[in-house]
Each structure stands twice: as structure tokens, then as C-alpha cells.
mmCIF file of C-alpha atoms in Angstrom:
data_model
loop_
_atom_site.group_PDB
_atom_site.id
_atom_site.type_symbol
_atom_site.label_atom_id
_atom_site.label_comp_id
_atom_site.label_asym_id
_atom_site.label_seq_id
_atom_site.Cartn_x
_atom_site.Cartn_y
_atom_site.Cartn_z
ATOM 1 C CA UNK A 1 -133.848 -139.141 86.152
ATOM 2 C CA UNK A 2 -131.442 -137.145 88.283
ATOM 3 C CA UNK A 3 -130.932 -133.574 87.155
ATOM 4 C CA UNK A 4 -127.380 -132.197 87.517
ATOM 5 C CA UNK A 5 -127.159 -129.368 90.059
ATOM 6 C CA UNK A 6 -126.100 -126.805 87.439
ATOM 7 C CA UNK A 7 -129.150 -127.672 85.330
ATOM 8 C CA UNK A 8 -131.466 -127.543 88.335
ATOM 9 C CA UNK A 9 -130.169 -124.004 89.036
ATOM 10 C CA UNK A 10 -130.675 -123.006 85.401
ATOM 11 C CA UNK A 11 -134.199 -124.446 85.360
ATOM 12 C CA UNK A 12 -135.070 -122.373 88.452
ATOM 13 C CA UNK A 13 -134.891 -119.258 86.267
ATOM 14 C CA UNK A 14 -135.511 -120.694 82.775
ATOM 15 C CA UNK A 15 -138.533 -122.757 83.737
ATOM 16 C CA UNK A 16 -139.518 -125.534 81.340
ATOM 17 C CA UNK A 17 -138.502 -123.705 78.145
ATOM 18 C CA UNK A 18 -136.373 -125.391 75.506
ATOM 19 C CA UNK A 19 -132.699 -125.745 76.436
ATOM 20 C CA UNK A 20 -130.039 -126.850 73.966
ATOM 21 C CA UNK A 21 -127.709 -129.112 75.950
ATOM 22 C CA UNK A 22 -124.610 -131.195 75.307
ATOM 23 C CA UNK A 23 -124.928 -134.909 75.853
ATOM 24 C CA UNK A 24 -122.688 -137.931 75.503
ATOM 25 C CA UNK A 25 -123.455 -141.544 74.730
ATOM 26 C CA UNK A 26 -121.369 -144.664 74.495
ATOM 27 C CA UNK A 27 -121.487 -147.747 72.315
ATOM 28 C CA UNK A 28 -119.780 -150.105 74.768
ATOM 29 C CA UNK A 29 -118.446 -153.450 73.575
ATOM 30 C CA UNK A 30 -117.152 -156.313 75.705
ATOM 31 C CA UNK A 31 -114.460 -158.819 74.659
ATOM 32 C CA UNK A 32 -117.157 -161.018 73.077
ATOM 33 C CA UNK A 33 -118.369 -158.196 70.810
ATOM 34 C CA UNK A 34 -121.610 -157.711 72.718
ATOM 35 C CA UNK A 35 -123.015 -154.231 73.269
ATOM 36 C CA UNK A 36 -124.086 -152.829 76.645
ATOM 37 C CA UNK A 37 -127.624 -151.421 76.812
ATOM 38 C CA UNK A 38 -129.823 -150.095 79.578
ATOM 39 C CA UNK A 39 -133.603 -150.023 79.801
ATOM 40 C CA UNK A 40 -134.317 -146.425 80.787
ATOM 41 C CA UNK A 41 -136.445 -145.644 83.841
ATOM 42 C CA UNK A 42 -137.990 -142.543 82.222
ATOM 43 C CA UNK A 43 -139.464 -144.233 79.136
ATOM 44 C CA UNK A 44 -138.909 -147.992 79.563
ATOM 45 C CA UNK A 45 -136.930 -148.236 76.288
ATOM 46 C CA UNK A 46 -133.610 -150.010 75.783
ATOM 47 C CA UNK A 47 -130.895 -147.566 74.800
ATOM 48 C CA UNK A 48 -127.220 -146.720 74.854
ATOM 49 C CA UNK A 49 -125.758 -145.345 78.060
ATOM 50 C CA UNK A 50 -125.351 -141.584 78.196
ATOM 51 C CA UNK A 51 -125.782 -138.365 80.072
ATOM 52 C CA UNK A 52 -124.978 -134.689 80.453
ATOM 53 C CA UNK A 53 -121.462 -133.369 81.112
ATOM 54 C CA UNK A 54 -120.870 -131.437 84.313
ATOM 55 C CA UNK A 55 -119.459 -127.912 83.816
ATOM 56 C CA UNK A 56 -115.768 -128.200 82.896
ATOM 57 C CA UNK A 57 -115.960 -131.976 82.337
ATOM 58 C CA UNK A 58 -114.519 -133.319 79.101
ATOM 59 C CA UNK A 59 -116.951 -135.433 77.007
ATOM 60 C CA UNK A 60 -114.737 -138.555 77.186
ATOM 61 C CA UNK A 61 -114.662 -138.254 80.986
ATOM 62 C CA UNK A 62 -118.439 -137.889 80.968
ATOM 63 C CA UNK A 63 -119.010 -141.127 79.063
ATOM 64 C CA UNK A 64 -116.682 -143.000 81.440
ATOM 65 C CA UNK A 65 -118.514 -141.563 84.463
ATOM 66 C CA UNK A 66 -122.024 -142.101 83.081
ATOM 67 C CA UNK A 67 -121.424 -145.713 82.049
ATOM 68 C CA UNK A 68 -120.023 -146.520 85.483
ATOM 69 C CA UNK A 69 -122.733 -144.624 87.391
ATOM 70 C CA UNK A 70 -125.515 -146.351 85.482
ATOM 71 C CA UNK A 71 -124.090 -149.864 84.961
ATOM 72 C CA UNK A 72 -121.013 -150.387 87.223
ATOM 73 C CA UNK A 73 -119.004 -151.171 84.066
ATOM 74 C CA UNK A 74 -115.624 -149.484 83.655
ATOM 75 C CA UNK A 75 -114.843 -148.362 80.112
ATOM 76 C CA UNK A 76 -112.141 -146.802 78.007
ATOM 77 C CA UNK A 77 -113.306 -144.552 75.154
ATOM 78 C CA UNK A 78 -111.554 -145.688 71.980
ATOM 79 C CA UNK A 79 -112.841 -143.320 69.317
ATOM 80 C CA UNK A 80 -115.321 -140.612 68.559
ATOM 81 C CA UNK A 81 -118.221 -141.975 66.513
ATOM 82 C CA UNK A 82 -120.381 -138.966 65.806
ATOM 83 C CA UNK A 83 -121.603 -135.542 66.754
ATOM 84 C CA UNK A 84 -125.292 -134.988 66.016
ATOM 85 C CA UNK A 85 -128.106 -132.764 67.179
ATOM 86 C CA UNK A 86 -131.477 -134.341 67.842
ATOM 87 C CA UNK A 87 -133.999 -133.331 65.209
ATOM 88 C CA UNK A 88 -136.817 -132.889 67.703
ATOM 89 C CA UNK A 89 -136.802 -131.664 71.302
ATOM 90 C CA UNK A 90 -137.620 -134.081 74.120
ATOM 91 C CA UNK A 91 -140.329 -133.172 76.621
ATOM 92 C CA UNK A 92 -139.895 -134.896 79.980
ATOM 93 C CA UNK A 93 -142.809 -135.848 82.262
ATOM 94 C CA UNK A 94 -142.120 -132.801 84.477
ATOM 95 C CA UNK A 95 -142.537 -130.492 81.448
ATOM 96 C CA UNK A 96 -138.845 -129.706 80.885
ATOM 97 C CA UNK A 97 -137.984 -129.421 77.193
ATOM 98 C CA UNK A 98 -134.457 -130.202 75.954
ATOM 99 C CA UNK A 99 -132.714 -130.743 72.674
ATOM 100 C CA UNK A 100 -129.393 -132.542 72.919
ATOM 101 C CA UNK A 101 -126.244 -132.371 70.812
ATOM 102 C CA UNK A 102 -124.947 -135.931 71.215
ATOM 103 C CA UNK A 103 -121.244 -136.724 71.246
ATOM 104 C CA UNK A 104 -121.082 -140.495 70.841
ATOM 105 C CA UNK A 105 -118.025 -142.612 71.664
ATOM 106 C CA UNK A 106 -117.101 -146.194 70.933
ATOM 107 C CA UNK A 107 -115.932 -147.690 74.235
ATOM 108 C CA UNK A 108 -114.341 -150.912 75.405
ATOM 109 C CA UNK A 109 -115.358 -152.480 78.702
ATOM 110 C CA UNK A 110 -112.326 -153.025 80.947
ATOM 111 C CA UNK A 111 -113.872 -153.986 84.275
ATOM 112 C CA UNK A 112 -116.928 -154.307 86.468
ATOM 113 C CA UNK A 113 -120.027 -156.462 86.203
ATOM 114 C CA UNK A 114 -123.045 -155.035 84.373
ATOM 115 C CA UNK A 115 -125.889 -154.291 86.788
ATOM 116 C CA UNK A 116 -128.384 -151.545 87.556
ATOM 117 C CA UNK A 117 -126.221 -149.101 89.491
ATOM 118 C CA UNK A 118 -128.557 -146.124 89.958
ATOM 119 C CA UNK A 119 -132.193 -145.111 89.506
ATOM 120 C CA UNK A 120 -131.846 -144.149 85.825
ATOM 121 C CA UNK A 121 -132.173 -147.737 84.568
ATOM 122 C CA UNK A 122 -134.652 -150.546 85.092
ATOM 123 C CA UNK A 123 -132.342 -153.194 83.599
ATOM 124 C CA UNK A 124 -128.903 -153.375 82.019
ATOM 125 C CA UNK A 125 -127.435 -156.117 79.906
ATOM 126 C CA UNK A 126 -125.035 -157.274 77.239
ATOM 127 C CA UNK A 127 -126.545 -158.094 73.845
ATOM 128 C CA UNK A 128 -125.189 -159.704 70.706
ATOM 129 C CA UNK A 129 -125.449 -157.145 67.912
ATOM 130 C CA UNK A 130 -127.600 -159.555 65.913
ATOM 131 C CA UNK A 131 -129.981 -160.106 68.863
ATOM 132 C CA UNK A 132 -130.759 -156.614 70.146
ATOM 133 C CA UNK A 133 -133.936 -155.898 72.090
ATOM 134 C CA UNK A 134 -136.418 -153.424 70.617
ATOM 135 C CA UNK A 135 -134.378 -150.214 70.272
ATOM 136 C CA UNK A 136 -134.828 -146.972 68.391
ATOM 137 C CA UNK A 137 -133.166 -146.535 64.998
ATOM 138 C CA UNK A 138 -130.576 -144.079 66.348
ATOM 139 C CA UNK A 139 -129.246 -146.854 68.626
ATOM 140 C CA UNK A 140 -128.922 -149.284 65.706
ATOM 141 C CA UNK A 141 -127.210 -146.672 63.522
ATOM 142 C CA UNK A 142 -124.666 -145.851 66.240
ATOM 143 C CA UNK A 143 -123.897 -149.538 66.796
ATOM 144 C CA UNK A 144 -123.416 -150.033 63.036
ATOM 145 C CA UNK A 145 -121.143 -146.991 62.928
ATOM 146 C CA UNK A 146 -119.095 -148.415 65.821
ATOM 147 C CA UNK A 147 -118.691 -151.689 63.925
ATOM 148 C CA UNK A 148 -117.399 -149.910 60.814
ATOM 149 C CA UNK A 149 -113.916 -148.553 60.224
ATOM 150 C CA UNK A 150 -115.198 -145.202 59.033
ATOM 151 C CA UNK A 151 -114.281 -141.789 60.373
ATOM 152 C CA UNK A 152 -116.371 -139.878 62.893
ATOM 153 C CA UNK A 153 -119.744 -138.977 61.392
ATOM 154 C CA UNK A 154 -121.528 -135.642 61.385
ATOM 155 C CA UNK A 155 -124.567 -134.281 59.588
ATOM 156 C CA UNK A 156 -123.384 -132.615 56.378
ATOM 157 C CA UNK A 157 -123.911 -128.857 56.503
ATOM 158 C CA UNK A 158 -126.763 -127.368 54.565
ATOM 159 C CA UNK A 159 -125.741 -125.000 51.838
ATOM 160 C CA UNK A 160 -125.683 -121.443 53.115
ATOM 161 C CA UNK A 161 -126.854 -118.839 50.661
ATOM 162 C CA UNK A 162 -126.199 -115.260 51.767
ATOM 163 C CA UNK A 163 -129.172 -112.952 51.369
ATOM 164 C CA UNK A 164 -129.357 -111.038 48.096
ATOM 165 C CA UNK A 165 -128.203 -107.435 48.411
#
């Protein structure tokens, strides 16, 4: 997986230690109601399209860029679905450890033909929501959220109790 230049520079001094990073993902639908998925090169799993914002880049611009870079599909973000931190850090094969705060958008495909467009994916494809390949639960939950009319979702805050004086 390509590492953005700013992150490569940061890793030169931070090493492999845990970094908390922003990330975006997109639940992309076509006019037939199918969802766009990519089979990731790093772990071989089917997943939503996503990536890391460049410094100064707005999250909606990031999802548009990432979907196009990875699949050659042009999208328009239509609504914010959720903001959620991963519960567990991810350790990559090179030893880098990251924990992402995902900003997930519902997007509509407006152009392009789905294909592998970079080295981050092994395959890309459109799938009926009732005929998804084997995906992780977070993918299914985001697709279900995109199909609902509900507001953006976030993890409810835990109750903060100030220390006793």
C-alpha cells in the first residue's frame, strides 16, 4: 500500500509506534443500487474504498480522490454516514501500527468504469447488497447505514465522572 509522503516523513522519526490517523471511506452506490467494493492487496479481503487525507485536504475531497485512484470510478459524496474510531490498532506487514478515525460517506457513482486502477487493490467490482462477497461486519454495518434514512452515526460518549475531590 502506498504511504503518503507526509506519513513517510513522520514514520522516519516516529518509527513503527502507534499513530492515530484520520481516514475516510465511501459506500458507493451505482444507479442499480449496487455497492462498489475492492479486494485489498494488503490483506486480500473485500472492503469499502478508503484512504488517508493529505494535509489540508477536506475529507469529502479525499473520498472522491481515493475512489477514483483505486477504482477509476467518479463519485459525488451525498451524505456523511458516520465518524468512528477503530477499536483496535492495525499492524501492517512492515511493522507500522495505526489506529484510524474513519469518516464514512455515502457516495453516488457519476462516471468511469470500475477497474483496478492502482496497486492497492487486487479486484474491484459492483455487488448487489444481498449478494456481497465475504466482508467484515464493519462493511455490512456501513452499507446498512447508507441504505437507511437515519442521521450520521457516532459512538455514544461514555459517561465522564470527574475524580472525587
